[in-house]
PDB file of C-alpha atoms in Angstrom:
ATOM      1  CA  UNK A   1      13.170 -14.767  -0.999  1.00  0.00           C
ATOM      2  CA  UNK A   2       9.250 -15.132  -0.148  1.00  0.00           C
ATOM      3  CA  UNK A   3       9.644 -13.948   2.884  1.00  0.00           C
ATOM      4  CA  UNK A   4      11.527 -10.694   2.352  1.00  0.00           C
ATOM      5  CA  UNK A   5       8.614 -10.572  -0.580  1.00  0.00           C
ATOM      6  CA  UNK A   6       5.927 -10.957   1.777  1.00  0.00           C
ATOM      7  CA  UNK A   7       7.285  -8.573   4.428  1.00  0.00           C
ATOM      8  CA  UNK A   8       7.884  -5.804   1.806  1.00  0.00           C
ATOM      9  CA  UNK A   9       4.505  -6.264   0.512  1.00  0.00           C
ATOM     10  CA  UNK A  10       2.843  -5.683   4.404  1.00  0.00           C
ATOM     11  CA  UNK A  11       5.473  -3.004   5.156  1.00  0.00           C
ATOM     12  CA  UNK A  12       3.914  -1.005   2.275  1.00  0.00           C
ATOM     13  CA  UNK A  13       0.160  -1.357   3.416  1.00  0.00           C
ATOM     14  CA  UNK A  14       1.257  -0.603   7.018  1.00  0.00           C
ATOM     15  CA  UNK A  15       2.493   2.751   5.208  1.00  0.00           C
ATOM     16  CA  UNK A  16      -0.790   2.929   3.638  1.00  0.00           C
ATOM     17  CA  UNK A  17      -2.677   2.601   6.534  1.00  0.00           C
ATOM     18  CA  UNK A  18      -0.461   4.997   8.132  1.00  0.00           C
ATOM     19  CA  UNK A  19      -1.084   7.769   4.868  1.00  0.00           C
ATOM     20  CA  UNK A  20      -4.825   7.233   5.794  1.00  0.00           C
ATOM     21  CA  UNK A  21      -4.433   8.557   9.782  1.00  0.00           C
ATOM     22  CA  UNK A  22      -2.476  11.144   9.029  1.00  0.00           C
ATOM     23  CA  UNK A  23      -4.555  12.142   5.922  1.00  0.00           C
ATOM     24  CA  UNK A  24      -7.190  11.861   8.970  1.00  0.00           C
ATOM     25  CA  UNK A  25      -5.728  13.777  11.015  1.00  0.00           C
ATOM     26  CA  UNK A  26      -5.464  16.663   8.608  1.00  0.00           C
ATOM     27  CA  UNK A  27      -8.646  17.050   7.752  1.00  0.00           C
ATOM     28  CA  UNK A  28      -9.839  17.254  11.690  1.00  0.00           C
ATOM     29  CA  UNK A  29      -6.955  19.656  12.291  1.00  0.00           C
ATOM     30  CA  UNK A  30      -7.926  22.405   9.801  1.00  0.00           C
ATOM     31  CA  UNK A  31      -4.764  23.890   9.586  1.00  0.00           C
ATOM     32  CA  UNK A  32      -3.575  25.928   6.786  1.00  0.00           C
ATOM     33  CA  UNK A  33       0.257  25.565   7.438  1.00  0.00           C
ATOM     34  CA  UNK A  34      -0.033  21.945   7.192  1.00  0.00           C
ATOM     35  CA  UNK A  35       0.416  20.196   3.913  1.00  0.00           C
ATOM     36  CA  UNK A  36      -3.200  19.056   2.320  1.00  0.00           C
ATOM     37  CA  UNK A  37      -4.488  15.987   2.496  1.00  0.00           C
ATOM     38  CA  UNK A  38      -4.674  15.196  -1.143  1.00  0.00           C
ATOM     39  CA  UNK A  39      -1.072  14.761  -0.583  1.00  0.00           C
ATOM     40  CA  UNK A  40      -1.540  11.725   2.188  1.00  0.00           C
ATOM     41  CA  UNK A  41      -4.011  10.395   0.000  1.00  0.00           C
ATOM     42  CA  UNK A  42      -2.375  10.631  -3.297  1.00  0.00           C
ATOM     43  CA  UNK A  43       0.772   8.919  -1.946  1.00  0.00           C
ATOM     44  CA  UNK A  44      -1.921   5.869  -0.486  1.00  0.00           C
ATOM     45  CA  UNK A  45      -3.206   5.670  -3.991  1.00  0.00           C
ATOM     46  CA  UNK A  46       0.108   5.166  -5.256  1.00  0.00           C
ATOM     47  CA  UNK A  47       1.248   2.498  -2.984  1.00  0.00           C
ATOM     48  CA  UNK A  48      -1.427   0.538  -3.794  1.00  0.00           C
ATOM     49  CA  UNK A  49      -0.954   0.823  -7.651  1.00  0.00           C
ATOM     50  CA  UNK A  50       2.867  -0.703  -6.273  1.00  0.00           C
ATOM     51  CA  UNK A  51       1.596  -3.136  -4.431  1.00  0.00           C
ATOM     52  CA  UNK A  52      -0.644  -4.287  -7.248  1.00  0.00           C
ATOM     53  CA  UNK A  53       2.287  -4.083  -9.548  1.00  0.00           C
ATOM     54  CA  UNK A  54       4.828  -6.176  -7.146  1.00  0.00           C
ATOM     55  CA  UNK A  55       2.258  -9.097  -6.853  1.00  0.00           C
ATOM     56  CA  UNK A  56       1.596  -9.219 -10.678  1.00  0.00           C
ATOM     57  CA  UNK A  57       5.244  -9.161 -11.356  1.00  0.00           C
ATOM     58  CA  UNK A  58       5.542 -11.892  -8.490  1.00  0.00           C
ATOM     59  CA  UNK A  59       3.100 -14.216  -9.210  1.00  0.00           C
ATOM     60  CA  UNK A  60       4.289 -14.378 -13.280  1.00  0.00           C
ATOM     61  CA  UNK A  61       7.538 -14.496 -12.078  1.00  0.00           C
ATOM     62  CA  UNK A  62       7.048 -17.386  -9.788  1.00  0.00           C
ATOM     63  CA  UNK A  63       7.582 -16.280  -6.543  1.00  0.00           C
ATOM     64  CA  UNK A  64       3.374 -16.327  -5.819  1.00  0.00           C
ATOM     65  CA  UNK A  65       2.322 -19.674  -7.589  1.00  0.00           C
ATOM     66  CA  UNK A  66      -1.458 -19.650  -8.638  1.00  0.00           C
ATOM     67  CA  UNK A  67      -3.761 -21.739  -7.390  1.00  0.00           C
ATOM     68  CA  UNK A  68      -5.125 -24.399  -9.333  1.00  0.00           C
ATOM     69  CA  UNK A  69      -9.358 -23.766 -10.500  1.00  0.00           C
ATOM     70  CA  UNK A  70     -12.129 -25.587  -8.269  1.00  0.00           C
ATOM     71  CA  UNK A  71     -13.747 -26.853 -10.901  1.00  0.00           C
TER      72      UNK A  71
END
Protein backbone atom coordinates (compact mmCIF):
# COMPACT_ATOMS: atom_id res chain seq x y z
CA UNK A 1 0.00 0.00 0.00
CA UNK A 2 3.15 2.47 0.43
CA UNK A 3 4.29 1.78 -2.56
CA UNK A 4 1.30 2.34 -4.83
CA UNK A 5 1.20 5.63 -2.32
CA UNK A 6 4.55 6.64 -3.15
CA UNK A 7 4.30 6.02 -6.91
CA UNK A 8 1.00 8.00 -7.15
CA UNK A 9 2.49 10.75 -5.27
CA UNK A 10 5.74 10.99 -8.04
CA UNK A 11 3.36 10.22 -10.94
CA UNK A 12 1.59 13.51 -10.04
CA UNK A 13 4.82 15.76 -9.85
CA UNK A 14 6.08 14.10 -13.07
CA UNK A 15 2.63 15.65 -14.40
CA UNK A 16 3.60 18.78 -12.80
CA UNK A 17 6.77 19.03 -14.20
CA UNK A 18 5.31 18.13 -17.41
CA UNK A 19 2.36 21.26 -16.97
CA UNK A 20 5.53 23.48 -16.50
CA UNK A 21 7.22 22.54 -20.25
CA UNK A 22 4.34 22.75 -21.92
CA UNK A 23 3.21 25.95 -20.06
CA UNK A 24 6.92 26.74 -21.45
CA UNK A 25 6.44 25.98 -24.49
CA UNK A 26 3.43 28.22 -24.89
CA UNK A 27 4.69 31.14 -23.95
CA UNK A 28 7.85 30.79 -26.57
CA UNK A 29 5.34 29.73 -29.22
CA UNK A 30 3.11 32.85 -29.23
CA UNK A 31 0.33 31.35 -30.74
CA UNK A 32 -3.12 32.55 -30.46
CA UNK A 33 -4.93 29.22 -31.41
CA UNK A 34 -3.26 27.52 -28.66
CA UNK A 35 -4.83 27.34 -25.26
CA UNK A 36 -3.07 30.00 -22.66
CA UNK A 37 -0.76 29.21 -20.39
CA UNK A 38 -2.60 30.17 -17.29
CA UNK A 39 -4.29 27.01 -18.08
CA UNK A 40 -0.86 24.72 -17.79
CA UNK A 41 -0.10 26.61 -14.87
CA UNK A 42 -3.33 26.64 -13.08
CA UNK A 43 -3.65 22.85 -13.43
CA UNK A 44 0.34 22.69 -11.78
CA UNK A 45 -0.99 24.76 -8.98
CA UNK A 46 -3.64 22.41 -8.40
CA UNK A 47 -1.69 19.28 -8.33
CA UNK A 48 0.36 20.50 -5.88
CA UNK A 49 -2.52 21.63 -3.51
CA UNK A 50 -3.33 17.42 -4.15
CA UNK A 51 -0.26 16.40 -3.47
CA UNK A 52 -0.13 18.43 -0.29
CA UNK A 53 -3.52 17.12 0.58
CA UNK A 54 -2.62 13.20 -0.12
CA UNK A 55 0.50 13.43 2.22
CA UNK A 56 -1.47 15.18 5.07
CA UNK A 57 -4.20 12.69 4.79
CA UNK A 58 -1.32 9.96 4.66
CA UNK A 59 0.80 10.77 7.25
CA UNK A 60 -2.46 11.18 9.94
CA UNK A 61 -3.66 8.24 8.56
CA UNK A 62 -0.59 6.22 9.09
CA UNK A 63 0.64 5.31 5.97
CA UNK A 64 3.75 8.22 6.33
CA UNK A 65 4.80 7.77 10.09
CA UNK A 66 6.48 11.01 11.54
CA UNK A 67 9.65 11.16 12.58
CA UNK A 68 10.48 11.39 16.04
CA UNK A 69 12.09 15.35 17.23
CA UNK A 70 16.06 15.67 17.51
CA UNK A 71 15.97 17.10 20.52
Amino acid sequence: MLLLFKLIIVALLLYMIFNLFRALFVMLSNDPEKPPMSRYLGRRVGIAAIVLLLMVIAAYAGFLPFHPRPY
